[in-house]
């Protein structure tokens, strides 16, 4: 496990997270996240061999129901909150060429 | 006497007996909001006309039910198909949800009147309500201090009598901690007890909706109206819902109260330690057996939580892409920029911090070391509770180490802010119910600041938990003390 997080790590994670950060934010997050991760390293004190991971608080899995078509929202209602739309589509700027790499 | 200085149960009796009309009562609360909330900022939005219209329907007998005419407030992360659901975030400032949360729909079906939506830490991430994009909420007990968070608006609205009952959401303590800091009863139900449909997702394996009220009986009434299976939330439990109100005063035989020794730290405020001692004496006087229980993994709760919650948040918040709904940066000229700039500008500092932390913990090369390890320790924390509940009916502990802290005191130090939830996060990780109760006051700089005690119970034991809470409340009645406003 890494002992600290570098500015380069923070920039890499910002890309994975699709977040544009200022240089000042990168510097601040590097310090703050390092501090938090240091506390999280406390988990290394424990021996967790053979412990079953717990992703969910309740013992349930695969909740099934009959495959019956229910009511759905009308298209205009779904699009009502879109920043830009051209019914029945969501409208976005250029995707290909310079707009790629999204 | 001001008719807003009352309880939900008293309101129901007064309306049923026609001593007060729902319109008069709703107006009284709206007037008080008008007078006080410009300064407190408990509400993000107030819907006066809609509330009055519903009150008129209650008075005309068109709306009936167990909560008919009760003016309530709901947290701004609960979707309603009217008004906005902002999450106290620029990202959702103009978001108008196309549907209503099940918990909210059930409260309205029971006749409740929604006054407005309350301020919160953006996306429920925080313990002080300072992370709201629309400005902080003041603690009615001391305006220089925070009301707690993330449901700080709901707790402050309750403390200032700007509603008769409120609901919030609790992912790591976001109902109980503000309740403790504002002298309010706050309950986080068992995971799955109340449908999460229409609750804006933060960490889906931890989030629960719950009430904030003046009394245990009021909490019982709110819980009864909201609980139960919902086909729209496959994680809501198909477990029968007992009538919490009817059972509240039922005696408890052979009561055993556990004291978690890991919660009785020297770092706790002396007033908190004294409150636990007082509670122990009260339970003893009811014939309860007091047993010390060992919860050896307690201190690992915060590290586990700050992997699990941000990891789930990083995934849940991926949906805010500037395309389908929410904020889009006006300066974005390509699709990539729509993503990067809309998220960079639309989310506040803490939300971005947690998305980054979660993404880091889940990223290639770190998953096993952080996320998988955290899930294993989460199991150990749950095992601690399972073993402890073999010896007791409920575990008594503080809700927070001390009273409300000053605004600005912890904003630049995320870890210190996170550590405020040290006694509450484990309940979410284990999925068990917990209630915070008004437990007296610490004297700080010549001011009375509320503190809370907390009771944990096994999953789906809310009915017994409320009865145990009621014993303490009946002996203390700290809830009756109101801040000077």
Coordinates of C-alpha atoms in Angstrom, one line a residue:
Chain A
X1 CA 0.0 0.0 0.0
X2 CA 1.3 3.4 -0.9
X3 CA 2.3 5.6 2.0
X4 CA 1.3 8.9 0.4
X5 CA -0.5 10.3 -2.6
X6 CA 1.4 12.6 -4.9
X7 CA 0.2 15.5 -7.0
X8 CA 0.6 13.3 -10.1
X9 CA -1.7 10.7 -8.4
X10 CA -4.3 13.4 -7.7
X11 CA -4.2 14.6 -11.3
X12 CA -4.6 11.0 -12.5
X13 CA -7.5 10.4 -10.2
X14 CA -9.1 13.7 -11.3
X15 CA -9.0 12.4 -14.9
X16 CA -10.6 9.1 -13.9
X17 CA -13.2 11.1 -12.0
X18 CA -13.8 13.5 -14.9
X19 CA -13.2 16.5 -12.6
X20 CA -11.5 19.7 -13.9
X21 CA -9.3 21.0 -11.0
X22 CA -7.3 24.1 -10.6
X23 CA -3.6 23.8 -9.6
X24 CA -4.5 25.2 -6.3
X25 CA -7.1 22.5 -5.8
X26 CA -4.6 19.8 -6.8
X27 CA -2.2 21.1 -4.2
X28 CA -4.9 21.3 -1.4
X29 CA -6.3 17.8 -2.3
X30 CA -2.9 16.2 -2.3
X31 CA -2.3 17.4 1.3
X32 CA -5.8 16.6 2.5
X33 CA -6.1 13.2 0.9
X34 CA -2.7 12.2 2.2
X35 CA -3.9 13.1 5.7
X36 CA -7.1 11.0 5.3
X37 CA -5.3 8.1 3.7
X38 CA -2.8 8.1 6.6
X39 CA -5.7 7.6 9.0
X40 CA -7.2 4.9 6.7
X41 CA -3.9 2.9 6.9
X42 CA -4.9 2.0 10.4
X43 CA -6.8 -0.8 8.7
X44 CA -3.5 -2.5 8.1
X45 CA -3.2 -3.2 11.8
X46 CA -5.8 -6.0 11.4
X47 CA -5.4 -9.5 10.2
X48 CA -8.3 -9.9 7.8
X49 CA -7.3 -13.3 6.3
X50 CA -10.4 -15.5 5.9
X51 CA -12.8 -12.6 6.7
X52 CA -15.7 -12.6 4.3
X53 CA -16.1 -9.1 2.7
X54 CA -19.3 -7.3 3.6
X55 CA -20.6 -5.2 0.8
X56 CA -24.2 -4.8 2.1
X57 CA -25.9 -4.7 5.5
X58 CA -28.6 -7.1 4.7
X59 CA -28.4 -10.7 3.7
X60 CA -30.3 -10.6 0.5
X61 CA -29.4 -11.2 -3.1
X62 CA -31.1 -11.4 -6.5
X63 CA -34.4 -9.8 -5.6
X64 CA -36.6 -11.0 -8.5
X65 CA -40.0 -9.9 -9.8
X66 CA -42.3 -10.8 -12.7
X67 CA -41.1 -9.2 -15.9
X68 CA -44.2 -7.0 -16.4
X69 CA -44.0 -3.7 -18.2
X70 CA -44.9 -0.9 -15.8
X71 CA -45.6 2.7 -16.3
X72 CA -42.6 4.8 -17.6
X73 CA -42.0 8.5 -17.7
X74 CA -43.0 10.4 -20.9
X75 CA -40.1 11.5 -23.0
X76 CA -40.8 15.2 -22.6
X77 CA -40.7 14.8 -18.8
X78 CA -37.4 13.0 -19.0
X79 CA -36.0 15.7 -21.2
X80 CA -37.4 18.6 -19.1
X81 CA -34.3 18.7 -16.9
X82 CA -31.7 18.3 -19.8
X83 CA -29.3 21.3 -20.2
X84 CA -29.9 21.0 -23.9
X85 CA -32.2 18.8 -25.9
X86 CA -33.6 18.2 -29.4
X87 CA -36.6 15.9 -28.7
X88 CA -36.4 13.0 -28.5
X89 CA -32.6 13.4 -27.9
X90 CA -30.2 14.8 -25.3
X91 CA -28.1 17.3 -27.2
X92 CA -24.3 17.5 -26.6
X93 CA -21.4 19.3 -28.3
X94 CA -19.1 17.7 -30.8
X95 CA -18.1 14.1 -29.8
X96 CA -15.6 13.2 -32.5
X97 CA -12.2 14.8 -33.4
X98 CA -11.2 17.4 -30.8
X99 CA -14.2 16.5 -28.7
X100 CA -13.0 12.9 -28.3
X101 CA -11.2 11.6 -25.3
X102 CA -14.3 12.0 -23.1
Chain B
X1 CA -48.5 30.1 24.4
X2 CA -47.1 29.9 20.9
X3 CA -48.9 27.1 19.1
X4 CA -45.6 26.1 17.4
X5 CA -44.0 25.2 20.8
X6 CA -45.5 21.8 20.8
X7 CA -45.2 18.2 19.6
X8 CA -46.6 16.2 16.7
X9 CA -48.8 14.2 19.0
X10 CA -50.2 17.3 20.6
X11 CA -50.9 18.8 17.2
X12 CA -52.7 15.8 16.1
X13 CA -54.9 15.9 19.2
X14 CA -55.6 19.6 18.8
X15 CA -56.6 19.3 15.2
X16 CA -58.7 16.2 15.8
X17 CA -60.5 18.1 18.6
X18 CA -60.8 21.2 16.4
X19 CA -59.0 23.3 18.9
X20 CA -56.9 24.6 16.1
X21 CA -57.3 24.5 12.3
X22 CA -54.6 23.1 10.0
X23 CA -54.6 26.5 8.2
X24 CA -54.0 28.4 11.5
X25 CA -51.3 26.1 12.5
X26 CA -49.5 26.1 9.1
X27 CA -49.7 29.9 9.0
X28 CA -48.2 30.1 12.5
X29 CA -45.2 28.0 11.3
X30 CA -44.9 30.0 8.1
X31 CA -44.9 33.3 10.1
X32 CA -42.2 31.9 12.3
X33 CA -40.1 30.9 9.3
X34 CA -40.6 34.3 7.9
X35 CA -39.4 35.9 11.1
X36 CA -36.4 33.7 11.9
X37 CA -35.2 31.8 8.9
X38 CA -33.7 34.7 7.0
X39 CA -31.0 34.5 9.7
X40 CA -30.9 30.8 10.6
X41 CA -31.2 29.4 7.0
X42 CA -32.7 26.1 8.0
X43 CA -34.7 26.0 4.7
X44 CA -33.4 26.0 1.2
X45 CA -37.0 26.6 -0.1
X46 CA -40.4 27.2 1.5
X47 CA -43.5 26.3 -0.3
X48 CA -46.1 28.4 1.5
X49 CA -48.9 28.3 -1.0
X50 CA -48.8 24.6 -1.5
X51 CA -48.7 24.0 2.3
X52 CA -51.7 26.3 2.9
X53 CA -53.7 24.6 0.1
X54 CA -53.0 21.2 1.7
X55 CA -54.0 22.7 5.1
X56 CA -57.3 23.9 3.7
X57 CA -57.9 20.4 2.4
X58 CA -57.2 18.9 5.9
X59 CA -59.7 21.4 7.4
X60 CA -62.3 20.5 4.8
X61 CA -61.9 16.8 5.6
X62 CA -60.5 16.0 2.2
X63 CA -57.1 14.9 3.6
X64 CA -57.2 12.6 6.6
X65 CA -54.7 10.2 8.3
X66 CA -52.5 9.7 11.3
X67 CA -50.5 12.9 10.5
X68 CA -53.3 15.0 9.1
X69 CA -52.4 18.7 9.4
X70 CA -48.9 18.2 10.9
X71 CA -46.5 20.7 9.4
X72 CA -43.2 19.0 8.5
X73 CA -39.9 19.8 6.8
X74 CA -38.0 17.5 4.4
X75 CA -34.4 17.4 3.6
X76 CA -33.4 18.8 0.2
X77 CA -32.2 15.4 -1.1
X78 CA -35.7 14.0 -1.2
X79 CA -37.3 14.1 -4.6
X80 CA -40.7 15.6 -5.0
X81 CA -42.6 16.0 -8.3
X82 CA -43.2 19.7 -7.3
X83 CA -40.6 22.3 -6.6
X84 CA -36.9 21.7 -6.8
X85 CA -34.7 19.0 -5.3
X86 CA -31.4 20.9 -5.0
X87 CA -29.3 18.8 -2.6
X88 CA -27.8 22.1 -1.6
X89 CA -25.7 21.8 -4.7
X90 CA -25.1 24.0 -7.7
X91 CA -25.2 20.8 -9.7
X92 CA -28.9 20.4 -9.0
X93 CA -29.9 24.0 -8.3
X94 CA -32.6 23.9 -11.0
X95 CA -33.5 20.2 -10.8
X96 CA -37.2 19.4 -10.8
X97 CA -37.6 15.7 -10.0
X98 CA -40.2 13.9 -12.2
X99 CA -41.3 11.7 -9.2
X100 CA -41.7 11.8 -5.4
X101 CA -39.7 9.8 -2.9
X102 CA -41.8 6.9 -1.4
X103 CA -41.1 8.1 2.2
X104 CA -42.4 11.6 1.3
X105 CA -45.4 10.2 -0.5
X106 CA -46.3 8.1 2.5
X107 CA -46.0 11.1 4.9
X108 CA -48.3 13.1 2.6
X109 CA -50.7 10.1 2.3
X110 CA -50.9 10.1 6.1
X111 CA -51.9 13.8 5.9
X112 CA -48.6 15.6 6.7
X113 CA -48.2 19.2 5.3
X114 CA -44.8 19.9 3.9
X115 CA -43.6 23.4 4.6
X116 CA -40.4 23.2 2.7
X117 CA -37.0 21.6 2.0
X118 CA -34.2 22.0 4.4
X119 CA -30.5 22.9 3.9
X120 CA -27.9 20.3 4.1
X121 CA -24.2 19.6 3.3
X122 CA -24.1 19.2 -0.4
X123 CA -25.1 15.7 -1.4
X124 CA -25.3 14.9 2.3
X125 CA -21.5 14.9 2.6
X126 CA -20.5 16.7 5.8
X127 CA -21.1 17.0 9.5
X128 CA -21.8 20.7 9.8
X129 CA -24.1 21.9 7.0
X130 CA -21.2 24.3 6.0
X131 CA -20.8 22.4 2.7
X132 CA -24.1 23.8 1.3
X133 CA -23.7 25.7 -1.9
X134 CA -26.3 28.2 -0.6
X135 CA -24.6 29.1 2.7
X136 CA -24.4 27.5 6.1
X137 CA -27.3 26.9 8.6
X138 CA -26.8 28.4 12.1
X139 CA -27.3 26.4 15.3
X140 CA -30.3 27.9 17.0
X141 CA -28.5 27.4 20.4
X142 CA -25.6 29.5 19.3
X143 CA -25.5 31.2 15.9
X144 CA -21.7 31.0 15.8
X145 CA -21.8 27.3 15.9
X146 CA -22.8 24.6 13.4
X147 CA -26.1 22.6 13.7
X148 CA -24.3 19.5 12.7
X149 CA -24.9 17.7 9.5
X150 CA -25.6 16.7 7.0
X151 CA -29.3 17.0 8.0
X152 CA -28.4 20.3 9.8
X153 CA -31.3 22.2 8.2
X154 CA -33.8 19.7 9.5
X155 CA -32.3 19.7 13.0
X156 CA -32.1 23.5 13.1
X157 CA -35.7 23.8 11.8
X158 CA -36.8 21.5 14.6
X159 CA -34.8 23.3 17.3
X160 CA -36.2 26.7 16.3
X161 CA -39.8 25.3 16.0
X162 CA -39.9 26.1 12.3
X163 CA -41.7 22.8 11.7
X164 CA -43.4 20.2 14.0
X165 CA -41.4 17.2 12.6
X166 CA -38.7 16.7 10.0
X167 CA -37.0 14.0 8.0
X168 CA -33.4 13.7 7.0
X169 CA -31.1 11.0 5.7
X170 CA -28.3 9.3 7.6
X171 CA -25.3 7.7 5.9
X172 CA -22.7 8.0 8.7
X173 CA -24.6 9.9 11.4
X174 CA -26.3 12.7 9.4
X175 CA -29.6 12.5 11.3
X176 CA -28.2 11.6 14.8
X177 CA -25.3 14.0 15.0
X178 CA -27.3 17.1 14.1
X179 CA -30.1 15.9 16.4
X180 CA -27.7 15.7 19.3
X181 CA -26.2 19.1 18.6
X182 CA -29.7 20.7 18.4
X183 CA -31.5 18.9 21.3
X184 CA -33.7 16.8 19.1
X185 CA -34.6 13.1 18.8
X186 CA -33.1 11.6 15.7
X187 CA -33.5 8.1 14.5
X188 CA -31.6 6.1 11.8
X189 CA -33.7 3.1 11.0
X190 CA -32.4 -0.4 10.2
X191 CA -31.1 -0.5 6.6
X192 CA -34.1 -1.4 4.5
X193 CA -36.7 -0.3 7.0
X194 CA -37.7 2.7 4.9
X195 CA -37.6 2.8 1.1
X196 CA -34.8 4.8 -0.4
X197 CA -36.8 5.4 -3.6
X198 CA -36.4 9.1 -4.5
X199 CA -33.6 9.7 -2.0
X200 CA -30.7 11.1 -4.0
X201 CA -28.1 8.4 -3.7
X202 CA -24.9 9.1 -1.8
X203 CA -23.7 5.7 -0.5
X204 CA -26.3 3.2 -1.3
X205 CA -25.3 0.5 1.1
X206 CA -25.4 3.0 4.0
X207 CA -28.1 5.6 3.3
X208 CA -31.3 5.6 5.3
X209 CA -34.1 8.1 5.6
X210 CA -35.3 8.8 9.2
X211 CA -37.2 11.3 11.4
X212 CA -36.1 14.2 13.6
X213 CA -38.7 15.2 16.2
X214 CA -39.1 16.6 19.7
X215 CA -40.1 13.4 21.3
X216 CA -39.8 9.6 21.0
X217 CA -43.6 9.3 20.5
X218 CA -43.4 11.7 17.6
X219 CA -40.5 9.7 16.1
X220 CA -42.7 6.5 16.5
X221 CA -45.5 8.2 14.6
X222 CA -43.3 9.3 11.8
X223 CA -41.6 5.9 11.6
X224 CA -45.0 4.1 11.4
X225 CA -46.1 6.3 8.5
X226 CA -42.9 5.8 6.5
X227 CA -41.7 2.3 7.1
X228 CA -42.4 -0.9 5.1
X229 CA -41.5 -2.6 1.9
X230 CA -41.6 -0.7 -1.4
X231 CA -41.5 -2.6 -4.7
X232 CA -39.6 0.4 -6.1
X233 CA -36.6 -0.2 -3.8
X234 CA -35.4 -3.8 -4.0
X235 CA -33.3 -3.2 -0.9
X236 CA -36.3 -2.3 1.2
X237 CA -37.1 -5.1 3.6
X238 CA -40.2 -7.2 3.3
X239 CA -40.6 -7.3 7.1
X240 CA -43.8 -6.5 8.9
X241 CA -44.0 -3.0 10.5
X242 CA -45.3 -3.0 14.1
X243 CA -47.3 -0.1 15.3
X244 CA -44.5 1.8 17.0
X245 CA -46.9 4.3 18.6
X246 CA -49.2 1.7 20.3
X247 CA -46.3 -0.3 21.7
X248 CA -44.4 2.7 23.0
X249 CA -45.4 2.4 26.7
X250 CA -45.4 -1.4 26.9
X251 CA -43.2 -2.6 29.8
X252 CA -39.9 -4.3 29.0
X253 CA -39.1 -7.4 31.0
X254 CA -35.5 -8.3 31.9
X255 CA -34.1 -5.2 30.2
X256 CA -30.3 -5.4 29.6
X257 CA -28.4 -2.2 28.6
X258 CA -24.9 -2.7 27.2
X259 CA -22.2 -0.1 27.7
X260 CA -19.6 -0.2 24.9
X261 CA -16.4 0.3 26.7
X262 CA -14.7 1.6 23.5
X263 CA -17.2 4.5 23.4
X264 CA -16.4 5.7 26.9
X265 CA -13.2 7.6 25.9
X266 CA -11.5 10.2 28.1
X267 CA -11.6 12.5 25.1
X268 CA -15.4 12.8 25.5
X269 CA -16.7 16.1 26.9
X270 CA -17.3 15.7 30.7
X271 CA -21.0 16.6 30.1
X272 CA -21.3 13.7 27.7
X273 CA -19.7 11.3 30.2
X274 CA -22.0 12.6 32.9
X275 CA -25.0 12.2 30.6
X276 CA -24.1 8.5 30.1
X277 CA -23.8 8.0 33.9
X278 CA -27.2 9.6 34.4
X279 CA -28.8 7.4 31.8
X280 CA -27.2 4.3 33.4
X281 CA -28.8 5.3 36.8
X282 CA -32.2 5.8 35.1
X283 CA -32.1 2.4 33.5
X284 CA -31.0 0.9 36.8
X285 CA -33.9 2.5 38.5
X286 CA -36.2 0.6 36.0
X287 CA -34.6 -2.6 37.1
X288 CA -32.3 -2.9 34.1
X289 CA -29.2 -4.9 34.2
X290 CA -26.1 -2.9 33.0
X291 CA -23.5 -5.0 31.2
X292 CA -20.2 -3.9 29.8
X293 CA -19.9 -5.0 26.1
X294 CA -16.7 -5.3 24.0
X295 CA -16.8 -3.8 20.5
X296 CA -13.1 -4.2 19.7
X297 CA -13.2 -2.8 16.1
X298 CA -15.0 0.4 17.0
X299 CA -12.0 2.6 16.2
X300 CA -11.8 1.2 12.7
X301 CA -15.2 2.5 11.8
X302 CA -14.0 5.9 10.5
X303 CA -11.3 4.4 8.2
X304 CA -13.8 1.8 6.8
X305 CA -16.5 4.4 6.3
X306 CA -14.1 6.8 4.5
X307 CA -13.3 4.0 2.0
X308 CA -16.8 2.5 1.6
X309 CA -18.9 5.7 1.4
X310 CA -16.6 7.6 -1.0
X311 CA -16.2 4.5 -3.2
X312 CA -20.0 4.2 -3.5
X313 CA -20.4 8.0 -3.9
X314 CA -17.8 8.0 -6.7
X315 CA -20.0 5.5 -8.6
X316 CA -23.3 7.1 -7.7
X317 CA -22.3 10.6 -8.6
X318 CA -20.9 9.5 -12.0
X319 CA -24.5 10.2 -13.3
X320 CA -23.9 13.9 -13.0
X321 CA -22.5 14.3 -16.5
X322 CA -23.9 17.7 -17.6
X323 CA -25.9 15.8 -20.3
X324 CA -29.1 14.3 -18.8
X325 CA -29.9 16.7 -16.0
X326 CA -28.2 19.1 -13.7
X327 CA -25.6 21.8 -14.3
X328 CA -23.7 22.1 -17.6
X329 CA -20.8 24.4 -17.8
X330 CA -21.5 27.3 -20.2
X331 CA -17.9 27.3 -21.3
X332 CA -17.8 23.6 -22.5
X333 CA -17.3 23.3 -26.2
X334 CA -16.7 19.6 -26.6
X335 CA -18.3 16.6 -25.0
X336 CA -15.1 15.9 -22.9
X337 CA -15.3 19.5 -21.6
X338 CA -19.0 19.0 -20.7
X339 CA -18.0 16.3 -18.3
X340 CA -14.8 17.8 -16.8
X341 CA -16.0 21.4 -16.5
X342 CA -19.6 20.7 -15.5
X343 CA -18.5 18.4 -12.7
X344 CA -15.5 20.6 -11.7
X345 CA -17.8 23.7 -11.5
X346 CA -21.0 22.1 -10.4
X347 CA -19.7 20.1 -7.3
X348 CA -18.3 21.8 -4.2
X349 CA -15.0 21.1 -2.6
X350 CA -16.1 18.3 -0.2
X351 CA -18.0 16.4 -2.9
X352 CA -15.0 16.5 -5.2
X353 CA -12.8 15.4 -2.4
X354 CA -14.9 12.3 -1.7
X355 CA -15.3 11.5 -5.4
X356 CA -11.5 11.6 -5.7
X357 CA -11.0 9.5 -2.5
X358 CA -13.5 6.9 -3.7
X359 CA -12.1 6.8 -7.2
X360 CA -8.6 6.4 -5.8
X361 CA -9.6 3.5 -3.5
X362 CA -11.3 1.7 -6.4
X363 CA -8.6 2.3 -9.0
X364 CA -6.4 -0.3 -10.5
X365 CA -3.7 -1.4 -8.1
X366 CA -5.4 0.0 -5.0
X367 CA -8.7 -2.0 -4.9
X368 CA -7.5 -4.9 -2.8
X369 CA -5.5 -2.7 -0.4
X370 CA -8.3 -0.3 0.3
X371 CA -11.8 -1.3 -0.8
X372 CA -11.6 -5.0 -0.3
X373 CA -9.8 -4.6 3.0
X374 CA -12.5 -2.1 4.2
X375 CA -15.3 -4.5 3.3
X376 CA -13.6 -7.2 5.4
X377 CA -13.2 -4.9 8.4
X378 CA -16.8 -3.8 7.9
X379 CA -17.7 -7.5 8.6
X380 CA -15.6 -7.5 11.8
X381 CA -17.5 -4.4 13.0
X382 CA -20.9 -6.1 12.3
X383 CA -19.7 -9.2 14.1
X384 CA -18.8 -7.0 17.2
X385 CA -22.4 -5.8 17.3
X386 CA -23.9 -9.3 16.8
X387 CA -21.8 -10.7 19.7
X388 CA -22.7 -7.7 21.9
X389 CA -26.4 -8.1 21.3
X390 CA -26.2 -11.7 22.7
X391 CA -25.7 -10.0 26.0
X392 CA -28.0 -6.9 25.9
X393 CA -31.1 -5.4 24.3
X394 CA -29.5 -2.1 23.4
X395 CA -26.1 -0.4 23.6
X396 CA -25.9 3.0 25.3
X397 CA -23.2 5.4 24.1
X398 CA -22.6 9.0 23.2
X399 CA -23.9 10.3 19.9
X400 CA -20.9 12.7 19.5
X401 CA -17.8 13.3 21.7
X402 CA -19.0 16.8 22.5
X403 CA -21.3 19.7 21.8
X404 CA -21.5 21.7 18.6
X405 CA -18.2 23.1 17.3
X406 CA -17.7 26.6 15.9
X407 CA -18.5 27.4 12.2
X408 CA -15.2 27.4 10.3
X409 CA -13.3 25.4 12.9
X410 CA -13.0 22.2 10.9
X411 CA -13.7 23.2 7.3
X412 CA -10.0 23.1 6.3
X413 CA -9.2 19.9 8.1
X414 CA -11.4 17.1 6.6
X415 CA -10.1 14.4 8.9
X416 CA -11.1 16.3 12.1
X417 CA -14.5 16.8 10.5
X418 CA -14.8 13.1 9.8
X419 CA -13.8 12.1 13.3
X420 CA -16.9 13.9 14.6
X421 CA -18.8 10.8 13.4
X422 CA -16.7 8.4 15.3
X423 CA -19.7 7.1 17.4
X424 CA -22.3 7.0 14.6
X425 CA -20.7 5.5 11.5
X426 CA -20.6 2.0 12.8
X427 CA -24.4 1.8 12.9
X428 CA -24.5 2.5 9.2
X429 CA -21.8 0.0 8.4
X430 CA -23.6 -2.7 10.4
X431 CA -27.1 -1.6 9.1
X432 CA -28.6 -1.5 12.6
X433 CA -31.1 1.1 14.0
X434 CA -29.9 3.8 16.4
X435 CA -31.5 6.8 18.0
X436 CA -30.0 10.0 19.5
X437 CA -31.9 11.5 22.4
X438 CA -31.6 15.0 24.0
X439 CA -29.3 14.4 27.0
X440 CA -28.7 17.7 28.7
X441 CA -26.3 20.5 28.1
X442 CA -22.6 21.4 28.2
X443 CA -21.8 24.9 29.4
X444 CA -19.4 26.5 26.9
X445 CA -18.4 30.1 27.1
X446 CA -21.5 31.0 29.1
X447 CA -23.8 29.2 26.7
X448 CA -25.9 26.1 27.0
X449 CA -25.1 23.7 24.2
X450 CA -27.1 20.5 23.8
X451 CA -25.5 17.0 23.8
X452 CA -27.0 13.7 22.9
X453 CA -26.9 10.1 24.0
X454 CA -27.4 7.2 21.6
X455 CA -29.0 3.8 21.8
X456 CA -28.1 1.0 19.3
X457 CA -30.4 -2.0 18.8
X458 CA -30.4 -5.1 16.6
X459 CA -31.7 -4.9 13.1
X460 CA -35.5 -4.4 12.9
X461 CA -35.8 -3.9 16.7
X462 CA -37.0 -0.3 16.3
X463 CA -40.1 -1.0 18.4
X464 CA -38.1 -2.1 21.4
X465 CA -35.5 0.6 20.8
X466 CA -38.2 3.3 21.0
X467 CA -39.6 1.8 24.2
X468 CA -36.1 1.8 25.8
X469 CA -35.6 5.4 24.6
X470 CA -39.0 6.4 26.0
X471 CA -38.0 5.2 29.5
X472 CA -35.0 7.6 29.5
X473 CA -37.0 10.5 28.0
X474 CA -39.8 10.2 30.6
X475 CA -37.2 10.5 33.3
X476 CA -35.4 13.5 31.9
X477 CA -37.5 15.6 29.5
X478 CA -34.5 17.6 28.2
X479 CA -36.4 18.0 24.9
X480 CA -38.7 20.5 26.6
X481 CA -35.8 23.1 26.8
X482 CA -35.9 25.4 23.9
X483 CA -33.2 27.9 22.6
X484 CA -33.7 31.6 23.2
X485 CA -34.6 33.1 19.8

